[in-house]
CSV table of C-alpha atoms in Angstrom, one decimal:
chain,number,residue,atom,x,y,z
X,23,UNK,CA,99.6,274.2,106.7
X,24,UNK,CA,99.8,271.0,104.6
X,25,UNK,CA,102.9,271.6,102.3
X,26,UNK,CA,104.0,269.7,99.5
X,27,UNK,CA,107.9,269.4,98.7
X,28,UNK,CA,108.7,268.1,95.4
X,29,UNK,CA,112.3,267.7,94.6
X,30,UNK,CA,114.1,268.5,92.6
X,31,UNK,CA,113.3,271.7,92.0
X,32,UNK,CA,115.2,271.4,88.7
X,33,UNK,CA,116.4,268.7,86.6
X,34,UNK,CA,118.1,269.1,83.1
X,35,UNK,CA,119.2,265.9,81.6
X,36,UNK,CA,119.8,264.8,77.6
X,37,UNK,CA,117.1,263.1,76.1
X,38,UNK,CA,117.2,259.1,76.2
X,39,UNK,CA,117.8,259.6,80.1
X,40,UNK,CA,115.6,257.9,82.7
X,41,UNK,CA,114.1,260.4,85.6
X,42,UNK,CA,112.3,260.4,88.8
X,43,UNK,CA,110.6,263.5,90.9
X,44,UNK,CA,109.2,263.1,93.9
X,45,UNK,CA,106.8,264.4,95.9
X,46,UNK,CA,106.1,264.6,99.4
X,47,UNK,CA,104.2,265.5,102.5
X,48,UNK,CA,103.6,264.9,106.3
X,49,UNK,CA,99.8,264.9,105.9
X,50,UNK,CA,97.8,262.0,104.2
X,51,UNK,CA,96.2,263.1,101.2
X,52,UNK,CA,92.9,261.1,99.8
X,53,UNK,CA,94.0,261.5,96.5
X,54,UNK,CA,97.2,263.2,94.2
X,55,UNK,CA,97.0,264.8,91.0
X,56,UNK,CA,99.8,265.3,88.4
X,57,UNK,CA,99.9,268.2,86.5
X,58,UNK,CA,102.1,269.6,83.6
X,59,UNK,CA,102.2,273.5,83.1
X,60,UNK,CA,103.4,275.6,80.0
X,61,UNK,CA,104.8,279.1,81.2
X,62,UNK,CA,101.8,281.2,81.0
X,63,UNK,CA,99.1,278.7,80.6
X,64,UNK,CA,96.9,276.2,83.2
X,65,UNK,CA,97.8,273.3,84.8
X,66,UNK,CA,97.3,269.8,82.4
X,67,UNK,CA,95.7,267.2,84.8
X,68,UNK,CA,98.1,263.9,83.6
X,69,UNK,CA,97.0,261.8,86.5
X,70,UNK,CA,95.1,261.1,89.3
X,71,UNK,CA,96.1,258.4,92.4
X,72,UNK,CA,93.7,257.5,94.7
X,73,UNK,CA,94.6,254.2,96.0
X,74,UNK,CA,97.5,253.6,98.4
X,75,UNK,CA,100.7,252.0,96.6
X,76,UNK,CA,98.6,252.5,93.2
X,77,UNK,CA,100.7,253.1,90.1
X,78,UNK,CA,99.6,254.6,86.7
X,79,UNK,CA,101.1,254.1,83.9
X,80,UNK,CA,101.0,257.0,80.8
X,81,UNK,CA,102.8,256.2,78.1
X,82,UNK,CA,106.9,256.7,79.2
X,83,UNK,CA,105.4,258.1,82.2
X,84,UNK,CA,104.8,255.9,85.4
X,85,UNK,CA,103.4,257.9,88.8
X,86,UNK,CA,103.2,255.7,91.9
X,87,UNK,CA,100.7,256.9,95.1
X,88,UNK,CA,102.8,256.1,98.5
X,89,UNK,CA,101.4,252.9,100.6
X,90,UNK,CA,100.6,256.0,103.5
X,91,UNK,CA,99.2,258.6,101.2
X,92,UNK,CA,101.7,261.0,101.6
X,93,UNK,CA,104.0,260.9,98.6
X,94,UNK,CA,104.1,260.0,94.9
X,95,UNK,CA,106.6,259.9,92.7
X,96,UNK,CA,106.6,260.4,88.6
X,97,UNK,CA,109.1,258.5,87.1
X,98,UNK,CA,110.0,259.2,83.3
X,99,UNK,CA,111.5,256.8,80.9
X,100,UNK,CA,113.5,257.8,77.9
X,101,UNK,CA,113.2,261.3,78.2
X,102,UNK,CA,112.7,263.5,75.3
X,103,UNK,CA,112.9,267.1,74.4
X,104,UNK,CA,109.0,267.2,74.6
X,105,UNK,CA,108.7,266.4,78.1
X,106,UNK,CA,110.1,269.8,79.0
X,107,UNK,CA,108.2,271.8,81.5
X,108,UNK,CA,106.7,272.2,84.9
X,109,UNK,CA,105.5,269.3,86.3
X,110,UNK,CA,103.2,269.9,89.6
X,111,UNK,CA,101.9,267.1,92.1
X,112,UNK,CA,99.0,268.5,94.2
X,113,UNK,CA,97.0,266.9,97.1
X,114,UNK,CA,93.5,266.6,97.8
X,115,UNK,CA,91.6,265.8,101.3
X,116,UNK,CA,88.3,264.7,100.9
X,117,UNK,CA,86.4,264.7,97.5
X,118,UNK,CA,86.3,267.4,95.5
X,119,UNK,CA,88.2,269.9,97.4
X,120,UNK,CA,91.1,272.1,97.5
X,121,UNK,CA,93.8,271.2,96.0
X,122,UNK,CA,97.2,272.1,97.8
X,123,UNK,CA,99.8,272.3,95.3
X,124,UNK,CA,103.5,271.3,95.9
X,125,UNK,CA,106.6,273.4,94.7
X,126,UNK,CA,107.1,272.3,91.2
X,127,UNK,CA,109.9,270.4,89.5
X,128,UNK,CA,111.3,272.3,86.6
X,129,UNK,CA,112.6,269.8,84.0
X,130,UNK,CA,114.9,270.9,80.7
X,131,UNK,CA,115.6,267.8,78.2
X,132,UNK,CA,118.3,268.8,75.8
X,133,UNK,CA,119.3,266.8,72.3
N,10,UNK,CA,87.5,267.0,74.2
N,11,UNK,CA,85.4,269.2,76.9
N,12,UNK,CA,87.6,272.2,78.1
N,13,UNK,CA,87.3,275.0,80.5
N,14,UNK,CA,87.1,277.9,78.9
N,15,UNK,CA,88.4,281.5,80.3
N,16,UNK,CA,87.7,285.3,79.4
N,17,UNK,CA,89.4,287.3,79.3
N,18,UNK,CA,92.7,285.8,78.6
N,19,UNK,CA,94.3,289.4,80.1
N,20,UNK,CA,92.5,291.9,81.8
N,21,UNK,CA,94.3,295.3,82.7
N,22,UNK,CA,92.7,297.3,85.6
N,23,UNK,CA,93.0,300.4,87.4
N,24,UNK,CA,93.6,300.0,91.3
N,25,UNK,CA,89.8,300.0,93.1
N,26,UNK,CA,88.3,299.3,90.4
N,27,UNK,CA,85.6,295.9,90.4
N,28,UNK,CA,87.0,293.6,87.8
N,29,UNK,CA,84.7,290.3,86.7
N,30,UNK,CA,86.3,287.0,85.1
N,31,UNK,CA,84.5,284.7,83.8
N,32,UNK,CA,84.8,280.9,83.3
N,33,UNK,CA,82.6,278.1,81.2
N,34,UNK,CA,83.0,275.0,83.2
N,35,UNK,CA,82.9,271.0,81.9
N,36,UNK,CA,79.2,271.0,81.3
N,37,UNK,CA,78.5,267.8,83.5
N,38,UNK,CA,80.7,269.2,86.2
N,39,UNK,CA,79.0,269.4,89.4
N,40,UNK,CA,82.5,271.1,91.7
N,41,UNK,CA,84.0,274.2,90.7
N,42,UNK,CA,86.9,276.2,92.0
N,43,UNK,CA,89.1,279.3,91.4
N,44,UNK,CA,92.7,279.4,92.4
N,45,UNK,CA,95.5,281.7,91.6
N,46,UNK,CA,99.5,281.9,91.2
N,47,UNK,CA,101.3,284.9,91.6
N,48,UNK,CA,104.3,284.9,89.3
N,49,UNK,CA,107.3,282.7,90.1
N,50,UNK,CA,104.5,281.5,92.9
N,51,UNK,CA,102.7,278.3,94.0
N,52,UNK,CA,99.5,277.8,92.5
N,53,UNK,CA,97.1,278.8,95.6
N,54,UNK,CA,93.3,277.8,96.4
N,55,UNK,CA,90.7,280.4,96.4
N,56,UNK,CA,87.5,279.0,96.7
N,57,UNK,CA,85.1,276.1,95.6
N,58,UNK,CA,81.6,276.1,95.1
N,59,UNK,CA,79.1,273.0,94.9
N,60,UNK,CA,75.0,273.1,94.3
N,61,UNK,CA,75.3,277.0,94.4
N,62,UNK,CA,77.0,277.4,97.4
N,63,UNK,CA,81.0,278.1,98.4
N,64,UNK,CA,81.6,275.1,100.1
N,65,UNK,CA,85.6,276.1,101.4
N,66,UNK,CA,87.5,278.9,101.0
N,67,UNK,CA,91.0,280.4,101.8
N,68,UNK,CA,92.1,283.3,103.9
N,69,UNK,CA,92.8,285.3,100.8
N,70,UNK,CA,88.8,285.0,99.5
N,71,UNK,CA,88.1,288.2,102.2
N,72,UNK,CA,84.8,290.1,101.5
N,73,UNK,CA,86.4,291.9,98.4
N,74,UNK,CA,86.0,288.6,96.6
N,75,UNK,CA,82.8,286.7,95.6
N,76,UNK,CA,81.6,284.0,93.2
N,77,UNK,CA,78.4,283.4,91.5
N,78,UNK,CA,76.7,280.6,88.8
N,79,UNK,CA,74.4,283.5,87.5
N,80,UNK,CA,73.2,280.6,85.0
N,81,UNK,CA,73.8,277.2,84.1
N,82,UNK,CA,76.8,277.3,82.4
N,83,UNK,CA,78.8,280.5,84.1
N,84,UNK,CA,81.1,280.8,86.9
N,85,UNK,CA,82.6,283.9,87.9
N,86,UNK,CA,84.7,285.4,90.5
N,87,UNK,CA,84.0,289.0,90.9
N,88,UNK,CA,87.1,291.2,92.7
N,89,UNK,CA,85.2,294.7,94.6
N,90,UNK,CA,88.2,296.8,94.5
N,91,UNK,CA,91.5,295.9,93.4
N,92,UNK,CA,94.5,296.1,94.9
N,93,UNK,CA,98.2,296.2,93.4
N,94,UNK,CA,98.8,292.9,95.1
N,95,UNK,CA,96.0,291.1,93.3
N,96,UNK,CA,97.8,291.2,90.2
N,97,UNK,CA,98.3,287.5,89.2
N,98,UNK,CA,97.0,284.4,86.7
N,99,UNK,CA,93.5,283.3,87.8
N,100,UNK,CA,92.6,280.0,87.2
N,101,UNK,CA,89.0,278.6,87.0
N,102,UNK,CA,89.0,274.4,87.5
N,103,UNK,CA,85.9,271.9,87.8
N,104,UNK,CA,85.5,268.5,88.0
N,105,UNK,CA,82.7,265.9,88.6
N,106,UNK,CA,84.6,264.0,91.7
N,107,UNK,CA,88.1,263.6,92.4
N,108,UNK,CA,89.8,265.0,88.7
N,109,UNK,CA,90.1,268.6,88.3
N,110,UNK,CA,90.4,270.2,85.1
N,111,UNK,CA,91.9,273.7,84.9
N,112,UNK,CA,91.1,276.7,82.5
N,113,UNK,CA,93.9,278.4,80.5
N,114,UNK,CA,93.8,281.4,83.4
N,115,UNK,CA,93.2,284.8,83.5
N,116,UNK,CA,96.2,287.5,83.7
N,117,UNK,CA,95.2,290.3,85.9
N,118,UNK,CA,97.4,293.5,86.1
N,119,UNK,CA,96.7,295.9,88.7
N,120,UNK,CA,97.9,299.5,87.9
């Protein structure tokens, strides 16, 4: 079973705060997709890594692919009350194949 | 911006009964995949299907489950005979190569 651990699990800090979430895994993945979910709703791809040590950069929002392919991490600058949700990392082996989800990191951003 | 669209956004079933949901993937989408999440669960891979065919599934697609493109624009996954357990958000995805883009799910309630 490939598993995905992403800690924290939860993460409440005042907006204006800097914050990073990580995600990891003993098996090599070919590529990791972020994703942001709304209680109730689907999964909102932010990013893809494909490359080994790659990092994106979305607005306040910078994810970094591991040199190995096993982990990422999403680091947030500045953090505001928007940026509140559930934020997902999920592997993928191969192209266009399953994705194996990791446990979620559940972030609150107060005023 | 192209979307994956969902119907029914809640579907409310009797337990046996064959239930049908329907998805309209990214038109120039060639990969397409259901997946599930139980609530308070992971998000958990169902199948994929590519040029008309599953190409991978999980342990929980048994013979009650089955997916067809019954034109060019369709996907659906089609569960036989519910079962209390199968309550859960269903969520349709595509994607042209390594970027998957999820619909906003399903609700199914089992009775």
């Amino acid at each position: 079973t490939q598993l995905l651990e992403q800690s924290p699990q939860f993460l409440s800090i005042q907006e204006g705060e800097n914050l990073t979430v990580y995600c990891n895994s003993s098996s090599v993945f070919s590529s990791l997709q972020w994703y942001r979910q709304e209680p109730g709703e689907g999964p909102v791809l932010l990013v893809t890594v494909v490359t080994g040590g790659e990092v994106k950069k979305l607005k306040r929002l910078t994810f970094q692919f591991g040199d190995a392919r096993k982990d990422s991490s999403l680091h947030i600058t500045a953090a505001q009350p928007g940026d509140t949700g559930l934020y997902l990392c999920a592997g993928e082996k191969g192209t266009a194949s399953k994705l194996t989800f990791g446990t979620g990191t559940r972030l609150q951003v107060t005023l | 911006e192209p979307e994956v669209t969902q119907t029914p956004s809640h579907q409310v079933t009797q337990m046996g009964q064959e239930v049908i949901l329907r998805c309209v993937p990214i038109s120039n989408h060639l990969y397409f995949y259901w997946y599930r999440q139980i609530l308070g669960q992971k998000v958990e891979f169902l199948v994929s299907f590519y040029n008309n065919e599953i190409s991978e599934k999980s342990e929980i697609f048994d013979d009650q489950f089955s997916v067809e493109r019954p034109d060019g624009s369709n996907f659906t996954l089609k569960i036989r005979s519910t079962k209390l357990e199968d309550s859960a958000m269903y969520f349709c995805a595509s994607s042209f190569r390594y970027e998957q883009y999820f619909g906003p799910g399903t609700r199914l309630t089992v009775t």
